[in-house]
Amino acid sequence: MKLHGYFRSSAAFRVRIALNLKGIRYEDAFHHLRKGEHLKPEYAALNPQKLLPTLQLDDGALLTQSLAIMEYLEETHPNPPLLPKNPVDRARVRALAMIPACEIHPLQNLRVLKHVRETYGQDEAGSFAWARHWNEVGLQAYEDMLTWTAGTGRYSHGDTPTLADTCLVPQVIGAKRFSVDLSRYPTLMKIFEACMKLEAFDKAQPSKQADFEP
Amino acid sequence: MKLHGYFRSSAAFRVRIALNLKGIRYEDAFHHLRKGEHLKPEYAALNPQKLLPTLQLDDGALLTQSLAIMEYLEETHPNPPLLPKNPVDRARVRALAMIPACEIHPLQNLRVLKHVRETYGQDEAGSFAWARHWNEVGLQAYEDMLTWTAGTGRYSHGDTPTLADTCLVPQVIGAKRFSVDLSRYPTLMKIFEACMKLEAFDKAQPSKQADFEP
């Protein structure tokens, strides 16, 4: 299979982690977000939403939206599992995953920051302040979920990585770009550090991708 | 089970539809979003994210994030199914569902519109323009997914309602509030109309909830 992504795309990063955790070999296709390569008709033909990533299967099928792709991987490559067995636990993992995926990242991706700058006359610092705000709101919610509800272990849920961790780690790395004070979220950061010790997370990070630019 | 919601909460509306489609009886608990009742400690104890909805199970377990709740309902009450059987089809349904759930709604919910008004000195019309923009971007993507990829039927995927429709319908009703020109999305609107003919969708709509305010 081929993963259409970009080194800095937080959503592509999630899928890279899931592929690595499951030991699935894949080919990379990079689309330069800042140069707008994802907006070209060639990419729109793969993904009508013109967002990264897209997972292209060997038979040509095209999967979009990182969480939908990871659920597909879980269904077709169940080992090692990235969701627990019990339905209530699965709901907790998915709810955690959706904090970055629904409540943080969509509010601070490239197109939203551009819109904030162009619509409200903000400079880069202004748009970063916007991004920082939503990272802080969302990461605090994640921290509270970890500390207020049962199930947290070495990772976000139990002692093996789950879909929650595949979403958390890229968000933490993204938050650093916006100068978020991560010391406010000690539980979450401990889990982040534990994840980054795993090769599956480490080799998925932006700085280790072939299209990385400092 | 008890659904903690609010008549106008788009995410609670999704869960109401899923509960109705599956014929699950539930009790309502309403939290007035505009009065900030969801921010009080009583509600935060149920849902650390302080967002609606929360599904409280009979044993007291608390489920958050509408998509995670609906996946739980699908796993524990599999009939009628709201996801197709084939993993690629399931990925398509989930990707469609995530257009409203990840790319539209989180950008235009109450707290974001408030932040736009307070941070960038916008009035209500200004914040509605922001909301309209992201509704247009997302609904166009949904329309393109429906017309560019195979699988669309009487509903978003095939001829029975799925999780995609439970997310689409509340978003269309929400878009009307922001004066989005819905005639631009003919495929999606045909599906919306088909859904609204079903009792499960009709009785879940905001105007038919006990806490409705015109």
Coordinates of C-alpha atoms in Angstrom, one line a residue, chain A residues 44-45 47-51 57 59 61-69 71-72 75-76 83 85-88 90-92 94-96 98-99 101-103 106-109 111-112 115-116 119-120 122 126-127 129-130 133-134 137-138 140-142 144-145 148-149, chain B residues 44-45 47-51 57 59 61-69 71-72 75-76 83 85-88 90-92 94-96 98-99 101-103 106-109 111-112 115-116 119-120 122 126-127 129-130 133-134 137-138 140-142 144-145 148-149:
Chain A
A44 CA -7.9 15.9 -5.7
A45 CA -8.6 12.9 -7.9
N47 CA -8.9 12.6 -2.3
P48 CA -11.9 14.9 -3.0
Q49 CA -11.4 16.6 0.3
K50 CA -7.9 17.6 -0.7
L51 CA -6.5 16.8 2.7
L57 CA -4.4 0.0 -1.3
D59 CA -6.0 -2.8 -5.6
A61 CA -8.9 1.6 -3.4
L62 CA -8.4 5.0 -1.8
L63 CA -9.0 5.6 1.9
T64 CA -9.3 9.0 3.5
Q65 CA -9.5 10.5 7.0
S66 CA -6.8 9.3 9.3
L67 CA -9.1 7.8 11.9
A68 CA -11.1 5.9 9.3
I69 CA -7.9 4.6 7.8
E71 CA -10.0 1.7 11.9
Y72 CA -9.6 0.0 8.5
E75 CA -10.1 -4.5 11.1
T76 CA -7.8 -5.9 8.4
L83 CA -8.2 -1.0 20.4
K85 CA -11.6 -5.7 23.5
N86 CA -14.3 -4.4 25.8
P87 CA -16.8 -2.0 24.1
V88 CA -16.7 0.6 26.9
R90 CA -12.9 0.9 23.1
A91 CA -15.2 3.9 23.4
R92 CA -12.8 5.5 25.9
R94 CA -11.8 6.4 20.6
A95 CA -13.0 9.4 22.7
L96 CA -9.4 10.1 23.6
M98 CA -11.0 12.3 19.0
I99 CA -9.7 15.0 21.2
A101 CA -8.5 14.5 15.8
C102 CA -11.7 16.4 16.2
E103 CA -11.1 19.2 18.7
P106 CA -8.9 20.7 12.6
L107 CA -8.8 24.1 14.3
Q108 CA -5.1 24.7 13.7
N109 CA -4.2 23.1 10.4
R111 CA -5.8 26.2 5.9
V112 CA -7.4 27.4 9.1
H115 CA -7.9 31.9 7.0
V116 CA -7.3 33.5 10.4
T119 CA -9.7 37.2 7.4
Y120 CA -8.8 38.9 10.6
Q122 CA -3.3 38.5 11.7
G126 CA -1.4 36.1 15.7
S127 CA -2.4 32.9 14.0
A129 CA -1.8 32.4 19.3
W130 CA -5.1 31.1 17.9
H133 CA -5.3 28.5 22.5
W134 CA -7.0 25.4 20.9
V137 CA -8.0 23.7 25.6
G138 CA -7.7 20.3 24.0
Q140 CA -6.1 20.1 29.1
A141 CA -9.2 18.0 28.2
Y142 CA -7.0 15.1 27.3
D144 CA -8.3 15.6 32.5
M145 CA -9.7 12.5 30.8
W148 CA -10.3 11.7 36.0
T149 CA -11.3 8.4 34.3
Chain B
A44 CA -17.5 18.3 34.1
A45 CA -17.7 15.4 36.5
N47 CA -17.4 14.7 31.0
P48 CA -14.0 16.2 31.6
Q49 CA -14.1 17.8 28.1
K50 CA -17.2 19.7 29.1
L51 CA -18.8 19.1 25.8
L57 CA -25.0 3.6 30.7
D59 CA -24.2 0.7 35.2
A61 CA -20.2 4.1 32.7
L62 CA -19.8 7.4 30.9
L63 CA -19.2 7.6 27.2
T64 CA -18.1 10.8 25.4
Q65 CA -17.5 12.0 21.9
S66 CA -20.4 11.3 19.6
L67 CA -18.6 9.2 17.1
A68 CA -17.1 7.0 19.8
I69 CA -20.6 6.7 21.3
E71 CA -19.3 3.0 17.4
Y72 CA -20.1 1.7 20.9
E75 CA -20.7 -2.9 18.6
T76 CA -23.3 -3.6 21.4
L83 CA -21.8 0.5 9.1
K85 CA -19.7 -5.2 6.3
N86 CA -16.8 -4.7 4.0
P87 CA -13.8 -2.9 5.6
V88 CA -13.2 -0.6 2.6
R90 CA -16.7 0.9 6.4
A91 CA -13.8 3.2 5.8
R92 CA -15.8 5.2 3.3
R94 CA -16.4 6.7 8.5
A95 CA -14.5 9.1 6.3
L96 CA -17.8 10.7 5.2
M98 CA -15.7 12.6 9.8
I99 CA -16.2 15.5 7.4
A101 CA -17.5 15.6 12.8
C102 CA -13.9 16.6 12.3
E103 CA -13.8 19.3 9.6
P106 CA -15.5 21.7 15.6
L107 CA -14.8 24.9 13.7
Q108 CA -18.2 26.4 14.3
N109 CA -19.5 25.3 17.6
R111 CA -17.1 28.1 22.0
V112 CA -15.3 28.7 18.7
H115 CA -13.6 33.0 20.6
V116 CA -13.8 34.5 17.1
T119 CA -10.5 37.7 19.9
Y120 CA -11.0 39.4 16.6
Q122 CA -16.4 40.3 15.4
G126 CA -18.9 38.2 11.6
S127 CA -18.8 35.0 13.5
A129 CA -19.5 34.4 8.2
W130 CA -16.6 32.3 9.7
H133 CA -17.1 29.5 5.3
W134 CA -16.2 26.2 7.0
V137 CA -15.7 24.0 2.5
G138 CA -16.8 20.9 4.3
Q140 CA -18.5 20.8 -0.8
A141 CA -16.0 18.1 0.2
Y142 CA -18.9 15.9 1.3
D144 CA -17.5 15.7 -4.0
M145 CA -17.0 12.5 -2.0
W148 CA -16.6 11.2 -7.1
T149 CA -16.5 7.9 -5.2

